[in-house]
Structure formats: C-alpha cells, structure tokens
Short mmCIF file of C-alpha atoms in Angstrom, two decimals:
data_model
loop_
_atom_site.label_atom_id
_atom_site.label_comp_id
_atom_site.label_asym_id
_atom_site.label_seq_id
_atom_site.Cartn_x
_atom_site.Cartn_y
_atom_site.Cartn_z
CA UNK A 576 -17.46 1.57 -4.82
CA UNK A 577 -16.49 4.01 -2.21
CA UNK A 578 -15.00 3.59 1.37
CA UNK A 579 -18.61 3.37 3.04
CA UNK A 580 -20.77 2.26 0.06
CA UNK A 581 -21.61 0.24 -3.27
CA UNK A 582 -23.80 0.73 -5.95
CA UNK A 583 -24.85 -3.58 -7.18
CA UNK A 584 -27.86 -4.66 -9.05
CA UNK A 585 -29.42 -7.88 -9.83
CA UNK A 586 -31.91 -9.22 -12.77
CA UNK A 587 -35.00 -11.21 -12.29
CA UNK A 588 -35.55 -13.17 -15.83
CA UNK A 589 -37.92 -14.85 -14.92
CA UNK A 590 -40.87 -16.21 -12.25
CA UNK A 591 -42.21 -19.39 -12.78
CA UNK A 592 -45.59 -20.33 -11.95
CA UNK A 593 -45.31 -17.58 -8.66
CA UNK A 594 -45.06 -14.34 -8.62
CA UNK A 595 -41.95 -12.35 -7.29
CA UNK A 596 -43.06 -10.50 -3.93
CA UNK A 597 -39.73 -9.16 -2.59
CA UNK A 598 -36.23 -8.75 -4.92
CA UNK A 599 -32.98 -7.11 -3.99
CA UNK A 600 -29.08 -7.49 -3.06
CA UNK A 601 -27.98 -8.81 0.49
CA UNK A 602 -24.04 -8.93 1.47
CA UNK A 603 -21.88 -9.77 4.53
CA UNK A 604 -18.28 -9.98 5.21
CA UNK A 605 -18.68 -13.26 5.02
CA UNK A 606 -18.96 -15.80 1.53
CA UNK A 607 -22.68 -16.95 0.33
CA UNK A 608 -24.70 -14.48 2.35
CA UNK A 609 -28.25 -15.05 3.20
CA UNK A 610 -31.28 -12.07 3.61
CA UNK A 611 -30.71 -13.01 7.33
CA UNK A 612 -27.22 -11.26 7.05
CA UNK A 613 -28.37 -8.06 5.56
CA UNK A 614 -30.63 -6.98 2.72
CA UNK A 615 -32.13 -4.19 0.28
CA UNK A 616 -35.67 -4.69 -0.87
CA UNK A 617 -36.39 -3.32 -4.42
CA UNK A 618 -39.80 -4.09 -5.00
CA UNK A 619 -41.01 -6.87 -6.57
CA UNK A 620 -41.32 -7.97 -10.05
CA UNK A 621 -39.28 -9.18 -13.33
CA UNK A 622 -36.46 -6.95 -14.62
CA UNK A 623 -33.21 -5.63 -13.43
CA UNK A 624 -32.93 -3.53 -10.61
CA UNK A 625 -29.84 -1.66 -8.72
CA UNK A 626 -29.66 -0.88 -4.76
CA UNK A 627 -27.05 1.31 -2.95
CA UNK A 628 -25.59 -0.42 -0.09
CA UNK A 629 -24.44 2.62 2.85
CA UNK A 630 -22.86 2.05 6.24
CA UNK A 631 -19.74 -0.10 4.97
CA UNK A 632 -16.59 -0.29 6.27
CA UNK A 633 -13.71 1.30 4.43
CA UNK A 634 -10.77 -1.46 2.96
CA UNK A 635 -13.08 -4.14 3.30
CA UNK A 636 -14.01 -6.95 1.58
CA UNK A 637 -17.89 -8.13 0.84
CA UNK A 638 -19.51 -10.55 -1.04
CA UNK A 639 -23.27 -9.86 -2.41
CA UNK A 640 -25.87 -11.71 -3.96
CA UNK A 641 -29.02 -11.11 -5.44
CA UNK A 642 -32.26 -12.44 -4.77
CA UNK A 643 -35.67 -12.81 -5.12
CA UNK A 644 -38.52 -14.14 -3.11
CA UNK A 645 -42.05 -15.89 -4.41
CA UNK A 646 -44.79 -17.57 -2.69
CA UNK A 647 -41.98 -20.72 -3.74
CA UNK A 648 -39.47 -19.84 -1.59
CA UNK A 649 -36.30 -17.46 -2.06
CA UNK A 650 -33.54 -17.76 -4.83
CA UNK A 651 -30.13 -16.46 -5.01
CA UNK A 652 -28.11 -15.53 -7.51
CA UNK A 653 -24.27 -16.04 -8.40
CA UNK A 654 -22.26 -14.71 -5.49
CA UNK A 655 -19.62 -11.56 -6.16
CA UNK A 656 -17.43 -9.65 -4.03
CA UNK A 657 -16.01 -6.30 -3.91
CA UNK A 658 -13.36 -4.49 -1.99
CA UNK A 659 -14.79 -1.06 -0.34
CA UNK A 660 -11.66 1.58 -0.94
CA UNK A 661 -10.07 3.56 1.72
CA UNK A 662 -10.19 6.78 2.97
CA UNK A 663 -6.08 7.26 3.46
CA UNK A 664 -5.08 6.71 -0.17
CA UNK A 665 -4.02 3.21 -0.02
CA UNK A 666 -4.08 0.92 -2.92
CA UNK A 667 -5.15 -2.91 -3.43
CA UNK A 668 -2.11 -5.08 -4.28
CA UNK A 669 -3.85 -8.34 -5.09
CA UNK A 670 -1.92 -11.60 -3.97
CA UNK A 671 0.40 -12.90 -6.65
CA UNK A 672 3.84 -14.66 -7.19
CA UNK A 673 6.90 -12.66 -9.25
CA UNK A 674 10.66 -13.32 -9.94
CA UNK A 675 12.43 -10.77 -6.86
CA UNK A 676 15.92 -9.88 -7.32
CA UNK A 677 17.81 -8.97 -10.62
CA UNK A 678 19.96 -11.44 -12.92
CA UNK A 679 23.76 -12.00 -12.62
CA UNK A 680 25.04 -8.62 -13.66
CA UNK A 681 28.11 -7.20 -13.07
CA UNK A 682 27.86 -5.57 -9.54
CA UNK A 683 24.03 -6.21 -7.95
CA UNK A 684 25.73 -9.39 -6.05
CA UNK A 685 23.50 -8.70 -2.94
CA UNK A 686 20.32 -8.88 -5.73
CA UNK A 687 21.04 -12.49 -6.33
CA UNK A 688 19.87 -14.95 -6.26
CA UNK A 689 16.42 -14.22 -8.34
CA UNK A 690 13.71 -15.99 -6.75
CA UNK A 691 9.97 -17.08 -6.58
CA UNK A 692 8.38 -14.82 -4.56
CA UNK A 693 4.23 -14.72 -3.32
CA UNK A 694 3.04 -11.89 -1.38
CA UNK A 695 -0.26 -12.22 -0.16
CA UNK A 696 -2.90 -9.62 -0.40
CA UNK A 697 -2.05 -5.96 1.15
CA UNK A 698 -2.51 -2.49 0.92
CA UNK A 699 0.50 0.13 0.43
CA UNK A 700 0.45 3.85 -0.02
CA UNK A 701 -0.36 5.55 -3.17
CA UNK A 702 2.22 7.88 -2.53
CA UNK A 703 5.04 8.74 0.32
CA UNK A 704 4.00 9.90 3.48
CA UNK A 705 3.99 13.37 2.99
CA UNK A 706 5.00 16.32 5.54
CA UNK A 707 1.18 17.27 6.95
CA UNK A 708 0.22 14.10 7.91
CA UNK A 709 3.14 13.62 9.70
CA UNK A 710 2.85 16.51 11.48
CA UNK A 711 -0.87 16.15 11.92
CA UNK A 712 -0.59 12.52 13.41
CA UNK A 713 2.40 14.16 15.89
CA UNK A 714 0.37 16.89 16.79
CA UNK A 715 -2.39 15.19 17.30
CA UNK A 716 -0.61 13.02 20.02
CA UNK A 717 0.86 15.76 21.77
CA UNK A 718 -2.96 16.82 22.00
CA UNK A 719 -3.44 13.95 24.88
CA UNK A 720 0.28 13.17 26.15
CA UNK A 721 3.59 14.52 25.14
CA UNK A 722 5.18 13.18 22.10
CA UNK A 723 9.16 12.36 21.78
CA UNK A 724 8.44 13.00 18.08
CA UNK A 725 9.28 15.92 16.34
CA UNK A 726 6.39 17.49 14.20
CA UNK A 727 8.17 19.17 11.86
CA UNK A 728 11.82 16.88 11.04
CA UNK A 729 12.39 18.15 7.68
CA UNK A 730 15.57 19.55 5.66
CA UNK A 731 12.89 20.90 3.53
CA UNK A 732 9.54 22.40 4.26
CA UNK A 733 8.30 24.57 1.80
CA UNK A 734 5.14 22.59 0.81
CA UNK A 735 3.23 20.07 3.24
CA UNK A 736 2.70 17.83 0.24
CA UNK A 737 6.86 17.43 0.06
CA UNK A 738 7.59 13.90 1.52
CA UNK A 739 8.49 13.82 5.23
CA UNK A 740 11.96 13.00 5.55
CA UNK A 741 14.96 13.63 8.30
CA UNK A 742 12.88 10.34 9.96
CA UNK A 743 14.41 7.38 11.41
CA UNK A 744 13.30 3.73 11.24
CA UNK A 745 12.86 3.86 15.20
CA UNK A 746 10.80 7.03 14.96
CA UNK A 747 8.57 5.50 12.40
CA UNK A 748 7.58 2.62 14.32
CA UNK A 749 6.44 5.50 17.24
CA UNK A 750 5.03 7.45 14.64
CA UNK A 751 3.02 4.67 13.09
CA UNK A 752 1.91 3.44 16.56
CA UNK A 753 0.25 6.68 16.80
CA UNK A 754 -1.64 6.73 14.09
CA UNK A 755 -2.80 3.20 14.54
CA UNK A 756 -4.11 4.74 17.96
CA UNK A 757 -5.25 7.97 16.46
CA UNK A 758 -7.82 5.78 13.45
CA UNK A 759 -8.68 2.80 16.43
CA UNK A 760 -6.35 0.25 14.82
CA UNK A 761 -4.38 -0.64 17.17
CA UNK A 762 -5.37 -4.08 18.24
CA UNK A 763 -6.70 -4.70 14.71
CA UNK A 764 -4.90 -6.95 11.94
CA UNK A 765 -5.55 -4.45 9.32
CA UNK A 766 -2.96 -1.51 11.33
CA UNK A 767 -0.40 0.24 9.77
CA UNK A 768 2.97 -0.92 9.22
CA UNK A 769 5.85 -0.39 6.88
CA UNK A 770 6.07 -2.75 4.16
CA UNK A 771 8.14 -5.56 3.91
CA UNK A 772 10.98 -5.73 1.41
CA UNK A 773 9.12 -8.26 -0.77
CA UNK A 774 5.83 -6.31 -0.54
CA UNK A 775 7.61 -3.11 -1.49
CA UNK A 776 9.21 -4.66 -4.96
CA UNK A 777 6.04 -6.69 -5.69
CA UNK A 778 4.07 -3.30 -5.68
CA UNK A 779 7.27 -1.34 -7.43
CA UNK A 780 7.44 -3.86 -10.24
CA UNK A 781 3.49 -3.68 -10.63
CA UNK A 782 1.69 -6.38 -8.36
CA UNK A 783 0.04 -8.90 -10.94
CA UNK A 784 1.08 -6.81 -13.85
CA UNK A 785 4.85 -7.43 -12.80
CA UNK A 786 5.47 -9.04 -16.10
CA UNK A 787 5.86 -5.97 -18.11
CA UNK A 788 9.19 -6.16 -16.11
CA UNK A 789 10.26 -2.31 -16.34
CA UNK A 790 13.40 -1.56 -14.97
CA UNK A 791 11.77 1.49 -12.68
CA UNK A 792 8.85 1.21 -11.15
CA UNK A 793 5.99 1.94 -14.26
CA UNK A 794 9.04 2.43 -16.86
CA UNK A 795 12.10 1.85 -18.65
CA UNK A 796 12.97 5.66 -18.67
CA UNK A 797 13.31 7.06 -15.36
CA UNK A 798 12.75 10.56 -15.91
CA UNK A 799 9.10 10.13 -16.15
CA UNK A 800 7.95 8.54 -13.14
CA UNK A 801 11.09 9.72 -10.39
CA UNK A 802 12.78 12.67 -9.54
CA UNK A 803 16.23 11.96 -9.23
CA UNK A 804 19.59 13.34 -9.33
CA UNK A 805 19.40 14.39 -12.78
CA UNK A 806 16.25 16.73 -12.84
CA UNK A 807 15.77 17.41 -9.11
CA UNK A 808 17.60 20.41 -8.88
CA UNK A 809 18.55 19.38 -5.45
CA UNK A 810 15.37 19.02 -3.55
CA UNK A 811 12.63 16.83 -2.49
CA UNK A 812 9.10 17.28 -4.73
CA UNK A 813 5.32 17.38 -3.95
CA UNK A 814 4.35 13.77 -3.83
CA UNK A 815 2.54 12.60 -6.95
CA UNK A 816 3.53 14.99 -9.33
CA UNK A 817 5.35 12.21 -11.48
CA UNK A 818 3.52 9.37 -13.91
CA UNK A 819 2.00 6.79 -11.84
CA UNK A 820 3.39 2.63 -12.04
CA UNK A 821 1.09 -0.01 -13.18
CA UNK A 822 -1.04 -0.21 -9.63
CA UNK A 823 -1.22 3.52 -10.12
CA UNK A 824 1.39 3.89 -7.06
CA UNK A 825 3.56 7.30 -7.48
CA UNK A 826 7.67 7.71 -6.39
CA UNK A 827 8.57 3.98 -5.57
CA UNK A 828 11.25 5.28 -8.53
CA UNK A 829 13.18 8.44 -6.81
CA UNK A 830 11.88 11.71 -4.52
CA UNK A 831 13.05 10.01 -1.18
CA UNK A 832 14.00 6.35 -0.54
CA UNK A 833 11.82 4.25 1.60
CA UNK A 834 12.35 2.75 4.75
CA UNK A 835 11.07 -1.29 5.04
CA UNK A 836 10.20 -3.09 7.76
CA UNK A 837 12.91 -5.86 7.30
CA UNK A 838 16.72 -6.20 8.59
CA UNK A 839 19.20 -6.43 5.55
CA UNK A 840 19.60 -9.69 4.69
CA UNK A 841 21.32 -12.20 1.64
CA UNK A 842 18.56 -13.74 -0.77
CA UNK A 843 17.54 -17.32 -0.19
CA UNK A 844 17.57 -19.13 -3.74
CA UNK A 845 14.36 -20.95 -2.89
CA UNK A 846 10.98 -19.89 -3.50
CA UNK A 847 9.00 -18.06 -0.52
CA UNK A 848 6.15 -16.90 0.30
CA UNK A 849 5.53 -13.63 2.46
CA UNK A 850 8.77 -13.45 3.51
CA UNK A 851 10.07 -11.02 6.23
CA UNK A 852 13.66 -10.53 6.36
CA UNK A 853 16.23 -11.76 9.23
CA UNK A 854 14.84 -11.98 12.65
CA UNK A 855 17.74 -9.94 13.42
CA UNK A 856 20.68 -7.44 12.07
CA UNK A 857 22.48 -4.43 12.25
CA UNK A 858 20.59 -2.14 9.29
CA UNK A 859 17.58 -1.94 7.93
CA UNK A 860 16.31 -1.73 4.16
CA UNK A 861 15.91 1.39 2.27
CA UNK A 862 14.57 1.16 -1.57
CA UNK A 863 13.94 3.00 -4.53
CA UNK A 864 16.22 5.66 -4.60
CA UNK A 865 15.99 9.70 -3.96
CA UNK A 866 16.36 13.20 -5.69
CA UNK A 867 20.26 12.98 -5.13
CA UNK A 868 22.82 10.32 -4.45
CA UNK A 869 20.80 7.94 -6.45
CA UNK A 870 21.62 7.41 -10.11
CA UNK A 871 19.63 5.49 -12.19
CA UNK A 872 20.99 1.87 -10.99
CA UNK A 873 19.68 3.20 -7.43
CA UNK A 874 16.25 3.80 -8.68
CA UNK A 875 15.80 0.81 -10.09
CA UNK A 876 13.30 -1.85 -8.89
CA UNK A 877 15.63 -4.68 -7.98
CA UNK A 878 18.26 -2.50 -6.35
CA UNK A 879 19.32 -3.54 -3.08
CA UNK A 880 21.71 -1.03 -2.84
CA UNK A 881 21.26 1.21 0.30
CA UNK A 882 20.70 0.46 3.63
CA UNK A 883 20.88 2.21 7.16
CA UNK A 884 20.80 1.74 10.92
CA UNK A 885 17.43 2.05 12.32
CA UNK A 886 18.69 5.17 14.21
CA UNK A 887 19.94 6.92 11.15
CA UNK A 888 18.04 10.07 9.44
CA UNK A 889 18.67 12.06 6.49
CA UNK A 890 17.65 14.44 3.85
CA UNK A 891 16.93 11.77 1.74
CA UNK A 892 15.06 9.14 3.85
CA UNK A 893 11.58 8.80 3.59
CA UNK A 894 8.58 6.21 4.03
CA UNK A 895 5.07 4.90 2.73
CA UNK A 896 2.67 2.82 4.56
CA UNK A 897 1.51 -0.62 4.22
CA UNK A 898 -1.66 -2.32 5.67
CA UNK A 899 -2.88 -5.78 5.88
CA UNK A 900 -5.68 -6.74 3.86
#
C-alpha cells in the first residue's frame, strides 16, 4: 500500500460448468463494491492472479473484492479493505477504548480520576512538526498575501529537522489554517488540526496496544525514546532520532512539549467517548514533556502537569498534527 496505490489479488478455484471470461479486483470508497464502481481485468481463467490499483487517494480508506465473470453471471469474493498511507508522515491510530489518567499517587491530583476513554479513528504525526515545514508552509503563504507569521520563530536553528518551537497556541491555529489551504483541505473533514488531549495520550500510551501500559510513551526507561533534561545537553534534537512507541510515533516522551487543542480542564470520572475538553478556559494543554524543565514525572504519559495561555511561547513549546480519519 502506498498513498496513491495497492497491490491485491484474488484466486479463482474453480468454474463450474462455464468457463471464466473476465477475472480481477474492483474497489470503491464505499463497502461491497460492484465492477460498476471500478475494476481491473486480469484475464480469464482458474488460478490466482494480482492487479495494481493506481490513481488512489492518499489516507483513504477502500474496500476491494475480487471477481470473476462466466457465461453464468459474475461472482464476488469476500470483501477487504485497506487504508492508502499518507504522504505527510501521519500514522493510523485505529479506534479503541483505554484507562486515561494515572492512579491515586501522591501528587498527579489533576490526573484523577482514571477513566474509560474511546477515541475514534484518527491520524497524528509521526513525529513533531519540525522547523522546515514550518517555515515552508509560512513562506509559502507570504508567496500570495502577507503572513503575520514568523518563518523562522526558533531559540534554536541549527538543523531544519530540530522541532519548531518559540510557537504559540494562537499562531498554530493560523499556521495550520494555512496549510489546510496550501494541500486543498480546507473545507474537508479530513484537515489538519491539533490533537485533542485524549487523542494525544491514546496515541502516547500506544493506540490498541495501550495495554503494555509503559510509563513513557514506548517504555519504562525514558532515556531511550525522549530527550530530556538529563541527556539533552540543553537543546532541542532532530526529530526522530530516539526509539519509536508502539504505533511507531517518535518524541510524545521529551524534545519539546506539545500543544493540544483542548482548554485545561478537571477529569470527569465517567466514561467518554471523543472527548474535547471545556468549551472554555484560561490555558491550554501542553503534554509530554521537553529537553529541560521536564524530569521524568513530566515525561510521563499520564502527566497533566503543564499548561499555558494560548498566547504564550517558549523554547520549549512545540506541536504535532492530527487529522481526521
């Protein structure tokens, strides 16, 4: 699977009393597609067979099904579906329900209570939003109009793979309205946004495979997947260049923290399900820690424990990108 195309294949076992005259794939975005949808013809006879489907759209989802046709009439065979991948380095976080929040230890009061939790289906950056495409997305705007955004915000900015940072929330929301714009998504469901609070644990603690329950996001030692006040050496490092989490999903531990969508808000105790934060408030959520200020109990998964007003920037602020499935 790729962002535009699929290699599938089918198997004819058998013909009955007519021979086979046409067999192949066909596939819409839609379930239980039909050759009036769309089809590949490979020929006709018994045996398996694979087609290459081009022309798809990336981050989609498609169901296929083989067929054949005889003098009898046409057959289908058991529908599947794939997602085609991306061409901005997001990754599929498949719907699921996990515990959110941490247990009743001494000082995470605004991580109580745990609670039930389902996040439908999204996408989220693979890694932080680094430096160049910031810059290329604000350049790229001042292109056709000017921009209030600065192209180049950083503290640091010795590598364009460094995570942007120096960014505020408000900015963000300008900046991601651009790009939205800039890739034709702007009256589409599947734009860019920030992630919600819930969406950005769910993919820190591993999506589905949240039950390994790691205290950082892809382990229970934090030196390998963050950088962090204890081996930073007081700056901000290429993106990626740590081990991955269980989604393969790089720096939701460390390197800067992360700006979500929601307002700061207390924990219900009851179970929810793609929930957004307050409707309204005074700060907004920041997670996972950063190369300094953030000790270990920062960079955990759970930890609630910075937030900032929308209009507030620092060395140490970053973001990733969510999407819509």
């Amino acid at each position: 699977i790729t962002p535009s195309s699929v290699i599938v294949g089918g198997n004819v076992t058998s013909q009955g009393s007519s021979s086979v005259i046409t067999r192949g794939v066909c596939w819409s975005t839609f379930p239980n597609p039909t050759i009036s949808d769309a089809n590949l013809n490979n020929g006709g006879s018994v045996g398996s067979y694979i087609c290459s489907i081009t022309g798809l759209s990336a981050g989609t989802t498609y169901y296929v099904r083989a067929y054949a046709t005889s003098g009898a009439g046409t057959s289908y065979g058991s529908q599947a579906s794939f997602t085609t991948t991306t061409i901005d380095n997001m990754v599929f976080v498949q719907r699921g329900t996990f515990t959110m929040g941490s247990p009743n230890e001494s000082g995470n009061y605004d991580e109580r209570p745990q609670h039930s939790v389902t996040i439908s289906s999204f996408y989220i950056s693979q890694k932080e939003v680094t430096q160049k495409m910031w810059r290329e997305v604000v350049q790229w705007k001042q292109g056709s109009a000017t921009s209030p955004l600065n192209p180049t915000p950083n503290y640091f900015s010795s590598n364009d793979t460094l995570p942007v940072e120096m960014v505020k929330w408000d900015d963000i929301q300008i900046w991601i309205g651009f790009l939205n714009e800039k890739t034709g998504l702007v009256s589409s469901t599947k734009r860019y946004r920030l992630p919600t609070e819930a969406e950005w644990e769910y993919a820190a603690r591993g999506g589905v495979n949240w039950g390994n329950d790691y205290i950082y996001s892809g382990s229970d030692t934090l030196d390998g997947v963050a950088w962090f006040t204890a081996n930073s050496n007081n700056t901000t490092h290429p993106v990626g260049t740590k081990k991955a989490n269980q989604l393969g999903i790089y720096d939701m531990s460390g390197n800067v923290f992360e700006w979500c969508q929601d307002w700061y808000g207390s924990y219900s105790i009851t179970a929810q399900t793609d929930p957004a934060g307050p409707t309204t408030g005074s700060t907004r959520i920041l997670r996972g820690g950063a190369w300094v200020n953030a000790g270990e109990s920062l960079c955990r998964v759970a930890s609630r424990g910075t937030s900032a007003s929308p209009t507030h920037r620092n060395f140490d602020i970053g973001f990733r990108l969510a999407r819509t499935q």
